[in-house]
Tab-separated table of C-alpha atoms in Angstrom:
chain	number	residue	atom	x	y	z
A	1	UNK	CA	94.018	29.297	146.937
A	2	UNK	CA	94.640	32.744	146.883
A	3	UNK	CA	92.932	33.638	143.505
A	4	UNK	CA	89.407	31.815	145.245
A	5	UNK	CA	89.972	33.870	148.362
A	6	UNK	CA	89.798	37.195	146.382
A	7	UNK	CA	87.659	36.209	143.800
A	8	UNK	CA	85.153	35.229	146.862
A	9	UNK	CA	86.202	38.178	148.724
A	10	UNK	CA	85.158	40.978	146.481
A	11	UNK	CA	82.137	39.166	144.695
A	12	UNK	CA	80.904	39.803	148.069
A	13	UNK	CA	81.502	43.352	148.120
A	14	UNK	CA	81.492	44.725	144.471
A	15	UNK	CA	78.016	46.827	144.233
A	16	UNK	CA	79.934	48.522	147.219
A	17	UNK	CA	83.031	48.720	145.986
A	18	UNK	CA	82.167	50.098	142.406
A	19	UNK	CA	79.916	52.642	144.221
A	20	UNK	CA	82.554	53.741	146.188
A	21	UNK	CA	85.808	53.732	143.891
A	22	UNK	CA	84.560	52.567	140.738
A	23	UNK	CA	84.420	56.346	138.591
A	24	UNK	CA	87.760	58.065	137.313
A	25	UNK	CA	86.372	61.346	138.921
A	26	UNK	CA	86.524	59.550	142.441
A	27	UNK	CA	90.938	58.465	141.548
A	28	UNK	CA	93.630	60.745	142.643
A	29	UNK	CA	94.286	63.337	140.254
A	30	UNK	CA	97.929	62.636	140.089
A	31	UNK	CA	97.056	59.281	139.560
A	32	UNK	CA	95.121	60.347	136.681
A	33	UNK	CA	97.837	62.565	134.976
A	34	UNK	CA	100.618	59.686	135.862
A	35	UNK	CA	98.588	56.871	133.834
A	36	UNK	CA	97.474	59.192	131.157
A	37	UNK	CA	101.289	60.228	130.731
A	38	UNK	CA	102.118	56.565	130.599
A	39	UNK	CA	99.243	56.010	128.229
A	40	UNK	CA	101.350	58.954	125.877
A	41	UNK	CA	103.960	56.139	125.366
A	42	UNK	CA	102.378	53.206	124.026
A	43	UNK	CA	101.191	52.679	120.309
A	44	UNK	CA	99.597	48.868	120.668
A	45	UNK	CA	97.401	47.050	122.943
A	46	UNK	CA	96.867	47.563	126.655
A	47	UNK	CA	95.812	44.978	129.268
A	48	UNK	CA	94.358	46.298	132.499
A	49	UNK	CA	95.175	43.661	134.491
A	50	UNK	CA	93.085	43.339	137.638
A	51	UNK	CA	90.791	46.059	136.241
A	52	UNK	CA	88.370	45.891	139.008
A	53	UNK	CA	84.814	48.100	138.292
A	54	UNK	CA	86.467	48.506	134.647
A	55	UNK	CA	87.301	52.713	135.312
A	56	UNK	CA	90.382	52.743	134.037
A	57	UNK	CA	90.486	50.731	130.932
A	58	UNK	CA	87.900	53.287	129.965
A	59	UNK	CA	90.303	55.989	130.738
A	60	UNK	CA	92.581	54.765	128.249
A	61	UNK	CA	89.951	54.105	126.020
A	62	UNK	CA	88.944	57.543	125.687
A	63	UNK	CA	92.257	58.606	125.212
A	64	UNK	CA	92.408	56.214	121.709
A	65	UNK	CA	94.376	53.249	123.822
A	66	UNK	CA	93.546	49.766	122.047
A	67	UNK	CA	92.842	48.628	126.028
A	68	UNK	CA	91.326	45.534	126.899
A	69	UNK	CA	90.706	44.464	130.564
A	70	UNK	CA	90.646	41.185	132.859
A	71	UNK	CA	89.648	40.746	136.483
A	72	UNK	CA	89.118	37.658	138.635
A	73	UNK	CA	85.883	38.896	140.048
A	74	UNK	CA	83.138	38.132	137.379
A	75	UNK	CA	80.346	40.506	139.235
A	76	UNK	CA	83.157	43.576	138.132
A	77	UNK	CA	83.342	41.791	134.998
A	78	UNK	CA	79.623	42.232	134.184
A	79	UNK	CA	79.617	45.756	135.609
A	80	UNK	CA	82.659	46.913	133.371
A	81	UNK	CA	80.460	45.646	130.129
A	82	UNK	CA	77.199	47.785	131.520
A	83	UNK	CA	79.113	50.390	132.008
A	84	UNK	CA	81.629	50.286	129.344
A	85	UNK	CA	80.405	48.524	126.408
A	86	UNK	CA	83.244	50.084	124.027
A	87	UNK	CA	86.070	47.998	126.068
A	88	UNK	CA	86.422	44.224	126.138
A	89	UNK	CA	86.422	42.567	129.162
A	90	UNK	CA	86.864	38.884	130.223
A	91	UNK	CA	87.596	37.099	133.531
A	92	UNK	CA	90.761	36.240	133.948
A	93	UNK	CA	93.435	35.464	136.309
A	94	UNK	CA	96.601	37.269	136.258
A	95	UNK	CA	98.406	33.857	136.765
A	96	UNK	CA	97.486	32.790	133.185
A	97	UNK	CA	96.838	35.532	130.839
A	98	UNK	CA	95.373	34.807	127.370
A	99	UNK	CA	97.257	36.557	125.150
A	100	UNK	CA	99.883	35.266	123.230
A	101	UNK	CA	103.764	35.463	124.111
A	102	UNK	CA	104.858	39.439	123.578
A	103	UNK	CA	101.611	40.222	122.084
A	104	UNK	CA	100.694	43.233	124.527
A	105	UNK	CA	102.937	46.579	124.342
A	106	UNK	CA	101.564	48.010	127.942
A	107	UNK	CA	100.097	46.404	131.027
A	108	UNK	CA	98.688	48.688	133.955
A	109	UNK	CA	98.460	46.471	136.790
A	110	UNK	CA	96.948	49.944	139.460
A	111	UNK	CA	96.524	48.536	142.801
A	112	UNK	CA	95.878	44.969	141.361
A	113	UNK	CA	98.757	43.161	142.887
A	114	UNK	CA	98.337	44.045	146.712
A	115	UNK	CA	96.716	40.970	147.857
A	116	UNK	CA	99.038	38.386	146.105
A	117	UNK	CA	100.999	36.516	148.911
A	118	UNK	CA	104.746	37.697	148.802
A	119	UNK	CA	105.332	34.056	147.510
A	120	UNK	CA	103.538	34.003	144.708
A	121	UNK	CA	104.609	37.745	143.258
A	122	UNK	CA	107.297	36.521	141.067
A	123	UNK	CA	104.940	34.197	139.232
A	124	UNK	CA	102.803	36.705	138.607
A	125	UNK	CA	105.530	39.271	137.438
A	126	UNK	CA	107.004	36.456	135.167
A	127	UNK	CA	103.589	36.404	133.520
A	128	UNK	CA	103.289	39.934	132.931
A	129	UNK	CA	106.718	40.223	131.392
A	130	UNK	CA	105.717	36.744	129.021
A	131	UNK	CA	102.977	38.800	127.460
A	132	UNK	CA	104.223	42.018	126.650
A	133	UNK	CA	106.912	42.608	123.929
A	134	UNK	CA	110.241	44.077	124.432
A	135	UNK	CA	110.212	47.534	125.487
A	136	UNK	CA	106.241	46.363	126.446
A	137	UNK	CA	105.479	49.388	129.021
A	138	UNK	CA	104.439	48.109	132.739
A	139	UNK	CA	103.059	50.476	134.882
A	140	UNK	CA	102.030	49.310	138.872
A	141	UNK	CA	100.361	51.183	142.303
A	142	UNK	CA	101.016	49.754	145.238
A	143	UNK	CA	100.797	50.410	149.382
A	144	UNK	CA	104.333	51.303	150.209
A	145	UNK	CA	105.987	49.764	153.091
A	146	UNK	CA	107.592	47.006	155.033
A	147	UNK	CA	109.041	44.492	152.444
A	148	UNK	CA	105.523	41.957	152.156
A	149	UNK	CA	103.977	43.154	155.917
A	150	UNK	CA	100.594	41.821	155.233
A	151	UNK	CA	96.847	44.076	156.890
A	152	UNK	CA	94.048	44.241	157.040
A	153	UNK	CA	92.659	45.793	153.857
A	154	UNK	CA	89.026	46.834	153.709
A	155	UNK	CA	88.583	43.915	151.728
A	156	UNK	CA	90.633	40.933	152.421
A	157	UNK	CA	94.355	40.641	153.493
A	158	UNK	CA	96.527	43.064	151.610
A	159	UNK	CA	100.899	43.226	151.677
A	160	UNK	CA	102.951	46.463	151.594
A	161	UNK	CA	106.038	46.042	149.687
A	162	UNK	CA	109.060	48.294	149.861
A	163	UNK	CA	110.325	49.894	146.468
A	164	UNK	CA	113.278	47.889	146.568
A	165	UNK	CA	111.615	44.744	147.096
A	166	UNK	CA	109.711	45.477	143.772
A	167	UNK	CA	112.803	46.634	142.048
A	168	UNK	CA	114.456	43.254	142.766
A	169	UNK	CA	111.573	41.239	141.896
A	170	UNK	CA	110.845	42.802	138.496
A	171	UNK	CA	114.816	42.601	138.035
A	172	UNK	CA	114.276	38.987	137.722
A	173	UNK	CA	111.008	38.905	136.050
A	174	UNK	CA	112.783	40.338	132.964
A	175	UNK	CA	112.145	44.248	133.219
A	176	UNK	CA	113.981	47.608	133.933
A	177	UNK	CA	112.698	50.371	135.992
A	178	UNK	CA	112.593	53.511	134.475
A	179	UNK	CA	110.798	55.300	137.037
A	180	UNK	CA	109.779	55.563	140.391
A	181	UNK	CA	106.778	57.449	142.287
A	182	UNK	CA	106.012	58.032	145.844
A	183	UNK	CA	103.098	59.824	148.154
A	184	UNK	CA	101.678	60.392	151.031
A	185	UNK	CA	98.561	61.741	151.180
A	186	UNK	CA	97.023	62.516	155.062
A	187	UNK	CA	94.573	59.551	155.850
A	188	UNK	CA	95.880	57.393	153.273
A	189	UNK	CA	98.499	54.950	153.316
A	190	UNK	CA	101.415	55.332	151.366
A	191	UNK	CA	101.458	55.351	147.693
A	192	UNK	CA	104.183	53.870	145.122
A	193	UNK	CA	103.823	53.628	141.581
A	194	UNK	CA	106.778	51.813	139.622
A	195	UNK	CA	107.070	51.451	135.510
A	196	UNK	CA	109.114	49.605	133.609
A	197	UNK	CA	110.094	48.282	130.534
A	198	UNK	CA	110.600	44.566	129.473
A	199	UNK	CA	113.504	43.531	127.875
């Protein structure tokens, strides 16, 4: 299963990872200013949702978002609690969030969807849109390219997806796009960020 694979994946790896990428000093400053603008637009709770070392949710936090955050990797779990003691935490899968139906009014979801199998993206998206309320505020990073070409990510196995393809597939998952980002910064691969709204 592809939750066990990552799970296993970056248990593995997460002293490393959160050493490496686990500050806000060490993001992109655009990608700073972009989720603290989103942040601007949201009066309720936040899920980060694959929220990794914990970084971000305590971003928000600081900026007076009611954030909460979930990972499937319990080792970033515990980290995120050290670390970040004023922000709640749990482990969770993004397949089945526990929240109730349209009880979230933003979801950041930064990076935390590359290594779900093209296949399995809609579920995931469905699940997203179940838990926020209308107009709930979704904000995703991706890699850019080819529609689901799949590499080798430093990780475990990682997918590109094309802006359209994402377009389409939160379409269907019951959101509108409101805007679109893209960047390409030298030695990295492309960037995308999408948010949307659910209806």
């Amino acid at each position: 299963m592809t939750d066990f694979r990552v799970q296993q994946a970056y248990s593995e790896r997460a002293g490393e990872y959160t050493s490496a990428l686990g500050a806000i000093d060490q993001m992109h400053a655009l990608d700073r200013h972009r989720i603290g603008r989103w942040a601007k637009l949201i009066s309720g709770r936040v899920l980060d949702a694959g929220c990794g070392p914990g970084h971000w949710a305590d971003f928000l936090h600081r900026r007076g978002v009611d954030v909460s955050g979930i990972d499937l990797v319990a080792e970033f779990i515990d980290g995120a609690r050290r670390r970040f003691p004023e922000v709640t935490f749990q482990v969770s899968s993004l397949r089945r969030i526990d929240v109730a139906d349209g009880s979230l009014d933003g979801v950041l979801a930064w990076y935390s969807l590359i290594h779900v199998p093209p296949a399995e993206l809609p579920v995931i998206l469905s699940e997203l849109s179940r838990a926020l309320a209308p107009q709930g505020q979704l904000l995703i990073g991706f890699f850019e390219g080819d529609h689901a070409e799949s590499f080798d990510h430093g990780i475990t196995t990682a997918y590109y997806w094309s802006i359209e393809q994402i377009t389409s597939l939160l379409l269907a998952a019951g959101f509108d796009v409101i805007d679109i980002e893209t960047r390409q910064d030298s030695g990295s691969r492309p960037h995308a960020a999408i948010s949307a709204i659910a209806r």
